[in-house]
Coordinates of C-alpha atoms in Angstrom, one line a residue:
Chain A
M1 CA 134.7 98.5 114.5
I2 CA 134.9 95.7 117.1
L3 CA 132.5 93.6 115.1
K4 CA 134.7 94.1 112.0
R5 CA 137.8 93.1 113.9
K6 CA 136.0 90.0 115.3
L7 CA 134.7 89.0 111.9
T8 CA 138.2 89.4 110.4
K9 CA 139.8 87.4 113.2
Y10 CA 137.3 84.6 113.7
V11 CA 135.6 84.2 110.3
F12 CA 137.8 85.6 107.5
L13 CA 141.2 84.4 108.9
P14 CA 140.2 80.7 109.5
T15 CA 138.4 80.7 106.1
F16 CA 141.5 82.2 104.4
I17 CA 143.8 79.6 106.1
I18 CA 141.5 76.7 105.2
G19 CA 141.2 78.1 101.6
I20 CA 145.0 78.3 101.2
Y21 CA 145.3 74.7 102.6
L22 CA 142.7 73.3 100.2
Y23 CA 144.1 75.3 97.2
N24 CA 147.6 74.0 98.1
P25 CA 149.8 76.3 96.1
F26 CA 153.2 74.8 95.0
D27 CA 152.2 71.6 96.8
I28 CA 153.3 73.0 100.2
F29 CA 150.8 71.0 102.1
L30 CA 150.5 67.3 102.5
I31 CA 147.6 65.7 100.7
G32 CA 145.2 63.5 102.7
N33 CA 145.1 65.4 106.0
E34 CA 142.5 68.0 104.8
M35 CA 139.8 66.9 107.2
S36 CA 141.9 66.9 110.3
F37 CA 143.4 70.3 109.3
V38 CA 140.0 71.9 108.8
F39 CA 138.7 70.6 112.2
I40 CA 141.9 71.6 114.1
I41 CA 141.7 75.1 112.7
L42 CA 137.9 75.4 113.5
I43 CA 138.3 74.0 117.0
C44 CA 141.3 76.3 117.7
F45 CA 139.5 79.4 116.5
V46 CA 136.3 78.5 118.5
I47 CA 138.4 78.1 121.6
E48 CA 140.3 81.3 120.9
Y49 CA 137.0 83.2 120.4
F50 CA 135.7 82.1 123.8
I51 CA 139.1 82.8 125.5
E52 CA 138.9 86.4 124.1
K53 CA 135.3 86.7 125.2
S54 CA 136.1 85.6 128.7
K55 CA 139.1 87.9 128.8
N56 CA 136.8 90.8 128.0
G57 CA 134.9 90.1 131.1
E58 CA 132.1 87.8 130.1
E59 CA 130.8 85.7 132.9
I60 CA 131.5 82.0 132.4
Y61 CA 129.4 79.4 134.1
M62 CA 131.3 76.3 135.0
R63 CA 129.4 73.1 135.9
P64 CA 130.5 72.1 139.3
I65 CA 132.8 69.0 139.0
A66 CA 132.6 67.0 142.3
A67 CA 136.1 65.5 141.8
I68 CA 137.8 68.9 141.5
K69 CA 135.9 70.3 144.4
A70 CA 136.9 67.3 146.5
M71 CA 140.7 67.9 145.9
E72 CA 140.9 70.6 148.5
E73 CA 138.7 68.6 150.8
A74 CA 141.0 65.6 150.5
V75 CA 144.2 67.7 151.2
G76 CA 142.4 69.3 154.2
R77 CA 141.4 65.9 155.5
A78 CA 145.0 64.7 155.2
T79 CA 146.1 67.7 157.2
E80 CA 143.5 67.2 159.9
M81 CA 144.5 63.5 160.2
G82 CA 148.2 64.4 160.2
K83 CA 148.8 61.9 157.4
P84 CA 150.5 62.4 154.0
V85 CA 149.0 63.0 150.6
L86 CA 150.1 60.6 147.9
Y87 CA 150.1 61.8 144.3
I88 CA 150.6 59.3 141.5
P89 CA 151.2 60.9 138.1
G90 CA 150.8 57.6 136.1
I91 CA 153.5 55.4 134.5
A92 CA 153.9 57.1 131.1
S93 CA 156.5 59.5 130.0
L94 CA 156.2 63.2 129.1
D95 CA 155.3 62.4 125.5
E96 CA 151.8 61.6 126.7
I97 CA 149.4 64.5 127.2
D98 CA 147.9 62.6 130.2
T99 CA 151.2 62.8 132.0
I100 CA 151.5 66.5 131.3
S101 CA 147.9 67.1 132.5
G102 CA 148.7 65.0 135.6
L103 CA 151.7 67.2 136.3
I104 CA 149.7 70.4 135.8
I105 CA 147.2 69.2 138.4
L106 CA 150.2 68.2 140.6
G107 CA 151.1 71.9 140.6
H108 CA 147.7 72.8 142.1
V109 CA 147.7 70.0 144.6
S110 CA 151.2 70.8 145.8
S111 CA 150.1 74.5 146.2
M112 CA 147.3 73.2 148.5
T113 CA 149.7 70.9 150.5
A114 CA 152.1 73.9 150.9
E115 CA 149.2 76.1 152.1
Y116 CA 147.9 73.5 154.5
E117 CA 151.4 72.4 155.5
S118 CA 150.6 68.8 154.7
D119 CA 153.1 66.2 153.7
L120 CA 153.2 65.3 150.0
H121 CA 154.6 62.1 148.5
V122 CA 155.1 61.7 144.7
P123 CA 156.5 58.4 143.6
V124 CA 157.2 58.4 139.9
A125 CA 157.9 55.7 137.3
V126 CA 159.9 57.7 134.7
P127 CA 163.0 59.7 135.6
I128 CA 162.2 62.6 133.2
V129 CA 158.8 62.9 134.8
M130 CA 160.5 62.9 138.2
E131 CA 162.6 66.0 137.3
T132 CA 159.5 67.8 135.9
A133 CA 157.4 66.9 138.9
K134 CA 160.1 68.1 141.3
E135 CA 160.3 71.5 139.5
T136 CA 156.6 71.8 139.5
C137 CA 156.4 71.1 143.3
K138 CA 159.3 73.4 144.1
E139 CA 157.7 76.3 142.2
S140 CA 154.4 75.7 143.9
Y141 CA 156.0 75.7 147.4
L142 CA 157.9 78.8 146.4
K143 CA 154.8 80.6 145.1
Q144 CA 152.9 79.8 148.3
G145 CA 155.8 81.3 150.3
R146 CA 156.8 78.0 151.9
P147 CA 160.0 76.9 150.3
D148 CA 161.1 75.6 153.7
L149 CA 158.5 72.9 153.5
F150 CA 159.7 71.5 150.2
R151 CA 162.0 68.5 150.4
E152 CA 164.0 67.0 147.6
D153 CA 162.8 63.5 148.4
M154 CA 159.2 64.6 148.1
V155 CA 159.3 63.5 144.5
H156 CA 161.2 60.3 144.1
Y157 CA 161.9 57.6 141.5
I158 CA 160.8 54.0 142.0
T159 CA 161.2 52.1 138.8
D160 CA 160.3 52.0 135.2
D161 CA 158.7 48.6 135.4
Q162 CA 155.0 48.6 135.5
F163 CA 154.3 46.0 138.2
A164 CA 157.4 46.7 140.2
Y165 CA 156.2 50.3 140.3
A166 CA 152.7 49.1 141.4
A167 CA 154.4 47.0 144.1
G168 CA 156.5 49.9 145.3
V169 CA 153.5 52.3 145.5
N170 CA 151.4 49.7 147.2
G171 CA 154.1 49.3 149.8
I172 CA 154.1 53.1 150.4
M173 CA 150.4 53.1 150.8
L174 CA 150.3 50.2 153.3
R175 CA 153.2 51.5 155.3
E176 CA 152.4 55.2 155.4
K177 CA 148.6 55.0 155.2
P178 CA 148.1 58.3 153.3
A179 CA 144.7 60.0 154.0
A180 CA 144.4 61.2 150.4
V181 CA 145.5 59.5 147.2
F182 CA 145.5 61.2 143.8
F183 CA 145.8 59.1 140.6
Q184 CA 146.2 61.7 137.8
G185 CA 147.9 60.6 134.6
K186 CA 148.2 57.7 132.2
F187 CA 147.5 54.3 133.7
Y188 CA 147.4 50.8 132.3
A189 CA 146.7 47.4 134.0
E190 CA 148.2 48.6 137.4
S191 CA 145.3 51.1 137.9
L192 CA 143.1 48.6 139.7
I193 CA 145.9 47.2 141.8
L194 CA 146.8 50.7 143.0
A195 CA 143.2 51.9 143.5
E196 CA 142.0 48.8 145.3
T197 CA 145.0 49.1 147.7
G198 CA 144.2 52.7 148.3
N199 CA 140.6 51.7 149.0
S200 CA 141.6 49.1 151.5
I201 CA 143.5 51.6 153.6
G202 CA 140.5 53.9 153.7
A203 CA 142.1 56.8 151.9
I204 CA 140.0 59.4 150.0
Q205 CA 140.8 58.7 146.4
I206 CA 140.5 61.0 143.4
A207 CA 141.4 59.7 140.0
G208 CA 141.7 61.2 136.5
T209 CA 142.9 59.6 133.4
G210 CA 142.5 59.8 129.6
S211 CA 142.9 56.0 129.3
S212 CA 139.3 55.1 128.6
S213 CA 139.9 51.4 129.4
Q214 CA 141.0 52.2 133.0
I215 CA 138.1 54.6 133.8
P216 CA 135.7 51.8 134.9
F217 CA 138.3 50.5 137.4
F218 CA 138.8 54.0 138.9
V219 CA 135.1 54.6 139.0
T220 CA 134.7 51.4 141.0
A221 CA 137.5 51.8 143.4
C222 CA 137.9 55.6 143.9
D223 CA 135.7 58.1 145.6
Y224 CA 135.8 60.6 142.7
T225 CA 136.9 60.2 139.1
L226 CA 137.6 62.8 136.4
I227 CA 136.1 61.2 133.3
G228 CA 137.3 62.0 129.8
E229 CA 137.6 65.7 129.1
E230 CA 137.0 66.6 132.8
F231 CA 140.6 65.4 133.4
Y232 CA 142.1 67.8 130.9
A233 CA 139.8 70.7 132.0
A234 CA 140.7 70.2 135.7
S235 CA 143.8 72.4 135.5
A236 CA 141.9 75.2 133.8
Y237 CA 139.1 74.8 136.4
L238 CA 141.6 74.9 139.3
S239 CA 143.4 77.9 138.0
G240 CA 140.1 79.9 137.8
S241 CA 141.6 82.3 135.3
P242 CA 139.1 83.7 132.8
E243 CA 141.4 82.8 129.9
M244 CA 141.5 79.1 130.9
L245 CA 137.8 78.9 131.7
G246 CA 137.0 80.5 128.3
S247 CA 138.9 77.6 126.6
I248 CA 136.6 75.1 128.4
K249 CA 133.6 77.0 127.2
G250 CA 134.9 76.9 123.6
Q251 CA 135.6 73.1 124.0
D252 CA 132.0 72.6 125.1
Y253 CA 130.7 74.4 122.1
V254 CA 132.8 72.2 119.9
K255 CA 131.2 69.2 121.7
V256 CA 127.7 70.6 120.9
F257 CA 128.8 70.8 117.3
C258 CA 130.0 67.2 117.4
I259 CA 126.7 66.1 118.9
V260 CA 124.8 67.9 116.1
M261 CA 127.1 66.3 113.5
I262 CA 126.5 62.8 114.9
L263 CA 122.8 63.4 114.6
V264 CA 123.2 64.6 111.0
V265 CA 125.2 61.5 110.2
F266 CA 122.7 59.3 111.9
I267 CA 119.8 60.7 110.0
N268 CA 121.7 60.7 106.7
S269 CA 122.7 57.1 107.2
I270 CA 119.1 56.0 107.7
L271 CA 118.0 57.9 104.7
F272 CA 120.9 56.6 102.6
N273 CA 120.2 53.0 103.7
F274 CA 116.6 53.2 102.7
S275 CA 117.6 54.8 99.3
L276 CA 115.8 58.1 100.2
M277 CA 119.0 60.0 99.6
N278 CA 121.9 59.2 97.3
F279 CA 124.6 61.1 99.2
N280 CA 126.4 59.3 102.0
I281 CA 127.9 61.9 104.4
T282 CA 130.2 59.3 106.0
D283 CA 132.3 59.3 102.8
F284 CA 133.0 63.0 103.4
F285 CA 134.1 62.4 107.0
R286 CA 136.5 59.6 106.2
I287 CA 140.0 60.9 107.0
N288 CA 142.8 59.5 105.0
L289 CA 145.7 60.3 107.4
I290 CA 149.1 60.0 105.6
K291 CA 151.0 59.4 108.8
Chain B
M1 CA 164.5 85.3 131.1
K2 CA 165.1 81.6 131.9
R3 CA 161.3 81.1 132.1
Q4 CA 160.7 83.1 128.9
L5 CA 163.1 80.8 127.1
A6 CA 161.3 77.7 128.4
Y7 CA 158.0 79.1 127.1
F8 CA 159.6 79.9 123.8
V9 CA 160.9 76.3 123.4
V10 CA 157.5 74.9 124.3
I11 CA 155.6 77.1 121.9
F12 CA 158.2 76.7 119.1
I13 CA 158.4 72.9 119.3
G14 CA 154.6 72.6 119.7
F15 CA 153.9 74.6 116.5
L16 CA 156.8 72.8 114.7
A17 CA 155.4 69.4 115.6
L18 CA 151.9 70.5 114.4
A19 CA 153.3 71.9 111.2
G20 CA 155.1 68.6 110.5
H21 CA 151.8 66.9 110.1
F22 CA 150.5 69.3 107.4
I23 CA 153.4 70.9 105.6
N24 CA 155.0 69.0 102.7
Y25 CA 158.6 69.6 103.5
P26 CA 160.5 66.3 103.9
P27 CA 163.3 67.6 106.2
L28 CA 160.6 68.9 108.6
N29 CA 158.5 65.7 108.3
N30 CA 161.7 63.7 108.9
F31 CA 162.5 65.8 111.9
I32 CA 159.1 65.3 113.5
D33 CA 158.9 61.6 112.7
N34 CA 162.5 60.6 113.6
D35 CA 164.8 63.3 114.9
A36 CA 162.5 64.8 117.5
T37 CA 161.6 61.4 119.0
Q38 CA 165.3 60.6 119.1
W39 CA 166.0 63.8 120.9
F40 CA 163.4 62.9 123.4
D41 CA 164.9 59.5 123.9
I42 CA 168.4 61.0 124.4
I43 CA 167.1 63.5 127.0
S44 CA 165.1 60.6 128.7
G45 CA 168.3 58.5 128.7
F46 CA 170.2 61.2 130.6
A47 CA 167.3 61.5 133.0
A48 CA 167.6 57.8 133.7
F49 CA 170.9 58.5 135.5
L50 CA 169.1 61.1 137.6
G51 CA 166.5 58.5 138.5
V52 CA 169.1 56.0 139.5
I53 CA 171.0 58.6 141.6
N54 CA 167.7 59.7 143.2
L55 CA 166.9 56.1 144.1
L56 CA 170.3 55.5 145.6
Q57 CA 170.4 58.8 147.4
L58 CA 166.9 58.3 148.9
H59 CA 167.6 54.8 150.2
T60 CA 171.2 55.6 151.4
N61 CA 169.9 58.6 153.4
K62 CA 167.1 56.4 154.9
L63 CA 169.7 53.8 155.9
V64 CA 172.3 56.2 157.3
Y65 CA 169.8 58.2 159.3
K66 CA 167.8 55.1 160.2
R67 CA 164.5 56.7 159.1
K68 CA 161.2 54.9 159.4
N69 CA 161.2 51.6 157.5
W70 CA 164.9 51.8 156.8
E71 CA 165.2 48.0 156.8
Y72 CA 163.6 47.8 153.4
S73 CA 166.2 50.2 152.0
I74 CA 168.9 47.5 152.7
L75 CA 167.0 45.1 150.4
T76 CA 166.7 47.8 147.7
I77 CA 170.4 48.8 147.8
V78 CA 171.6 45.1 147.9
S79 CA 169.3 44.1 145.0
F80 CA 170.5 47.2 143.0
M81 CA 174.1 46.4 143.6
L82 CA 173.7 42.8 142.8
M83 CA 172.1 43.5 139.4
I84 CA 174.9 46.1 138.7
V85 CA 177.5 43.3 139.3
F86 CA 175.7 40.8 137.1
G87 CA 174.9 43.3 134.5
F88 CA 178.4 44.9 134.1
F89 CA 181.0 42.7 135.7
Y90 CA 180.2 39.1 136.3
I91 CA 178.9 37.1 133.3
G92 CA 178.8 33.7 134.9
M93 CA 179.4 31.8 131.6
E94 CA 182.4 31.2 129.3
G95 CA 182.6 32.6 125.8
I96 CA 179.8 35.1 126.0
P97 CA 180.8 38.7 125.1
R98 CA 179.9 41.5 127.5
G99 CA 176.6 43.1 126.6
A100 CA 175.3 40.1 124.7
H101 CA 175.2 38.2 128.0
L102 CA 172.1 40.2 129.0
K103 CA 170.0 38.2 126.5
V104 CA 171.8 34.8 126.6
E105 CA 170.2 32.0 128.6
G106 CA 172.4 30.6 131.3
T107 CA 174.2 33.8 132.3
A108 CA 174.0 35.1 135.9
F109 CA 172.0 38.2 134.8
Y110 CA 169.6 36.1 132.7
W111 CA 169.1 33.7 135.6
M112 CA 168.3 36.5 138.0
F113 CA 165.9 38.0 135.5
D114 CA 164.2 34.7 134.8
N115 CA 164.0 33.3 138.3
I116 CA 163.5 36.4 140.4
Y117 CA 162.4 39.4 138.4
L118 CA 159.8 37.7 136.2
P119 CA 158.1 35.6 138.9
L120 CA 157.8 38.7 141.1
G121 CA 156.3 40.7 138.2
S122 CA 153.9 37.9 137.3
S123 CA 152.8 37.6 140.9
M124 CA 151.9 41.3 140.9
F125 CA 150.0 40.8 137.7
A126 CA 148.2 37.8 139.1
L127 CA 147.0 39.8 142.1
L128 CA 144.8 41.7 139.6
A129 CA 142.4 38.7 139.4
F130 CA 141.6 39.1 143.1
F131 CA 141.4 42.9 142.9
V132 CA 139.0 42.5 139.9
A133 CA 136.8 40.2 142.0
S134 CA 136.7 42.5 145.0
A135 CA 136.0 45.6 142.8
S136 CA 133.3 43.7 140.9
Y137 CA 131.6 42.7 144.2
R138 CA 131.5 46.3 145.2
A139 CA 130.3 47.6 141.8
F140 CA 127.6 44.9 141.5
K141 CA 126.0 45.5 144.8
I142 CA 122.4 46.6 144.2
R143 CA 122.2 50.1 145.6
N144 CA 120.3 51.9 142.9
F145 CA 118.9 51.5 139.4
E146 CA 122.3 52.1 137.6
A147 CA 124.0 49.6 139.8
T148 CA 121.3 47.1 139.1
L149 CA 121.7 47.6 135.3
L150 CA 125.4 47.1 135.7
L151 CA 124.8 43.9 137.6
I152 CA 122.4 42.6 134.9
S153 CA 124.7 43.5 132.0
G154 CA 127.7 42.0 133.9
V155 CA 125.8 38.8 134.6
L156 CA 124.7 38.5 131.0
L157 CA 128.2 39.2 129.7
M158 CA 129.7 36.6 132.0
I159 CA 127.1 33.9 131.1
G160 CA 127.4 34.8 127.4
R161 CA 131.2 34.6 127.3
V162 CA 131.6 31.2 129.0
P163 CA 131.0 27.9 127.0
I164 CA 128.0 27.0 129.1
G165 CA 126.3 30.2 127.8
H166 CA 126.0 28.6 124.3
I167 CA 124.1 25.6 125.6
I168 CA 121.5 27.5 127.6
P169 CA 118.1 26.8 126.0
W170 CA 115.7 29.6 124.9
W171 CA 113.2 28.9 127.8
M172 CA 115.9 29.3 130.4
S173 CA 116.9 32.7 128.9
V174 CA 113.2 33.7 129.2
E175 CA 113.2 32.6 132.8
I176 CA 116.3 34.7 133.4
Y177 CA 114.7 37.7 131.8
I178 CA 111.6 37.3 134.0
C179 CA 113.8 37.1 137.1
I180 CA 115.6 40.3 136.0
I181 CA 112.3 42.1 135.4
F182 CA 110.9 41.1 138.7
A183 CA 114.1 42.1 140.5
L184 CA 113.8 45.6 139.0
T185 CA 110.1 45.9 139.7
A186 CA 109.9 44.1 143.1
N187 CA 109.7 47.3 145.1
K188 CA 106.6 48.5 143.0
F189 CA 104.5 45.7 144.5
S190 CA 102.7 46.6 147.7
N191 CA 101.7 43.1 148.5
R192 CA 104.5 40.4 148.7
K193 CA 102.0 37.6 148.1
N194 CA 100.8 39.2 144.9
M195 CA 104.3 39.6 143.7
I196 CA 105.3 36.0 144.3
S197 CA 102.1 34.7 142.7
S198 CA 102.5 36.9 139.6
F199 CA 106.2 35.9 139.4
I200 CA 105.4 32.2 139.4
L201 CA 102.6 32.8 136.9
C202 CA 104.9 34.6 134.5
L203 CA 107.5 31.9 134.9
V204 CA 105.0 29.4 133.6
I205 CA 102.9 31.4 131.1
I206 CA 105.4 33.5 129.2
P207 CA 107.6 30.6 128.0
L208 CA 104.4 28.9 126.8
I209 CA 103.2 32.1 124.9
I210 CA 106.7 32.4 123.3
Y211 CA 106.5 28.7 122.3
F212 CA 103.0 29.0 120.7
L213 CA 104.0 32.2 118.9
N214 CA 106.9 30.3 117.4
I215 CA 109.5 33.0 118.2
T216 CA 111.9 30.8 120.1
H217 CA 114.6 31.3 117.4
W218 CA 114.8 35.1 118.1
N219 CA 118.3 36.3 119.1
L220 CA 116.8 37.8 122.2
F221 CA 116.5 34.3 123.7
K222 CA 120.2 33.4 123.0
I223 CA 122.4 34.8 125.8
P224 CA 125.6 34.8 123.7
E225 CA 123.9 37.0 121.1
V226 CA 122.5 39.3 123.7
Q227 CA 126.0 39.7 125.3
E228 CA 127.4 40.4 121.9
W229 CA 124.8 43.2 121.4
I230 CA 125.5 44.7 124.9
F231 CA 129.2 44.7 124.0
D232 CA 128.8 46.1 120.5
V233 CA 126.0 48.6 121.0
P234 CA 125.6 50.3 124.4
A235 CA 129.1 49.6 125.7
T236 CA 130.7 50.9 122.4
A237 CA 128.4 53.9 122.4
G238 CA 129.4 54.8 125.9
S239 CA 133.1 54.3 125.3
R240 CA 133.0 56.3 122.0
A241 CA 131.3 59.2 123.8
I242 CA 134.2 59.2 126.3
M243 CA 136.7 58.9 123.5
I244 CA 135.2 62.0 121.7
G245 CA 135.5 63.9 125.0
I246 CA 139.1 62.8 125.5
A247 CA 140.0 63.8 121.9
L248 CA 138.4 67.3 122.4
G249 CA 140.1 67.7 125.8
T250 CA 143.4 66.7 124.3
I251 CA 143.1 69.3 121.5
A252 CA 142.0 72.0 124.0
Q253 CA 144.8 71.2 126.4
S254 CA 147.4 71.1 123.6
F255 CA 146.1 74.4 122.3
R256 CA 146.5 76.0 125.8
I257 CA 150.0 74.6 126.1
I258 CA 151.3 75.6 122.7
T259 CA 149.8 79.1 122.8
G260 CA 151.6 79.6 126.2
R261 CA 148.4 79.9 128.2
E262 CA 148.9 76.9 130.3
K263 CA 151.9 77.8 132.3
S264 CA 151.4 75.5 135.4
I265 CA 153.8 72.9 133.9
L266 CA 156.6 75.5 134.1
G267 CA 155.6 76.4 137.7
D268 CA 153.5 79.5 136.9

């Protein structure tokens, strides 16, 4: 019975949805996005399957991520030293998933600062991010039973300008000498200016970003860096809830699938180039996105 | 109830935005492409006022209560007020309509922007060069095998990208490679004398072998070609691996948010 239900939910349902999309009755679907649709549906169902599995009590092994483990250590260190914690949620607005991930991690970090009674400082570059960050911190302090420790000026606006923001944050770093600095969000050219200043004051620095071009700078200047998908998985990892951990497991299985597909494409390309096969799989993967 | 409503809005808009990319319904596509982004801009515009109020409030409080470093707040408030005056009230030039004066050369606002704001921004950007130098110095320190590889590829990239790289002859490239190989294997030699003698021997013999084998035209002996290969193959492979991870992470994160599982953003 359970198997039947699982088969219906995770095999027949996605197949049915994909079938309907490819059949395209009454032209209700856009033409050209088939490949991305199929992959989004498959990825979502794989993640959903592992979330369900995890909710049903299956043990999920999570690879220890040093940067996530170090977050609590960093806040603890700041508390011991009697210095503040500086959290920088990047310079992008809320339309970037990196900023949203940064704010989710901020929720966890502010819970820790509330618990340890450590001072938190969140300078932001976008007003709408400031409001969201303020609410996130307020809720975290409330949840920890320490609303008295929350201050309205904990999260404050500096400027929208990239380098003026970098100058402002550098000033805060040099004047207040925070013991722990978190860079979690979307960063551009200011990443190295900020990280190097943090390094010069001897703060423990933990970075995380989805901007692949900024990752090398953070790796060089910070103590710990969340690279690529680790950054997005951090909030799930920190929450520790089986639902969230299941989604990471699902994501990892999709990654394994991607690795297998890369190998298949690699072998096919070699065979195709030496005319040992007359089918080029890369033609099949080419996505013609309408937008 | 307030929180449930927030979840509902997040989930509804999330699915709607996703549907807009796949469903052939022009009003929906138009909403996703234009209206939704305009809504976001309007909300952000209102939030800008909150930002300004927050900035003024913070610095006024600092000034009034003479909190730590209150002196800097004077500068912030004065600069803020000055730009407000030049932006809204004082144009500083005849015959220029209000509003257009923000982009006309010669107005007080433009002068302030051109002579104070831009040089300050450029100075901050210029600092990057020094930070890159100090970060590179730390990254290139030979601590382990990975750092050594980083140093080697960094040096090859630097030589290959500058004009002098193009005039380096094949034999000098060979000597550079020999130096690199010996730098990597130096700790394997138990006797220092043996190491130095084999190093000198290699420096003399290997270029001769390459010359007599007539393979001096190989791309391996042209530093710019090697740097191109490092850039196009190993570096691109590494960055694409990270990009795939980021893409998968983005999908998983978005899935968690639009299915209402990731509630931390709303304080849960």
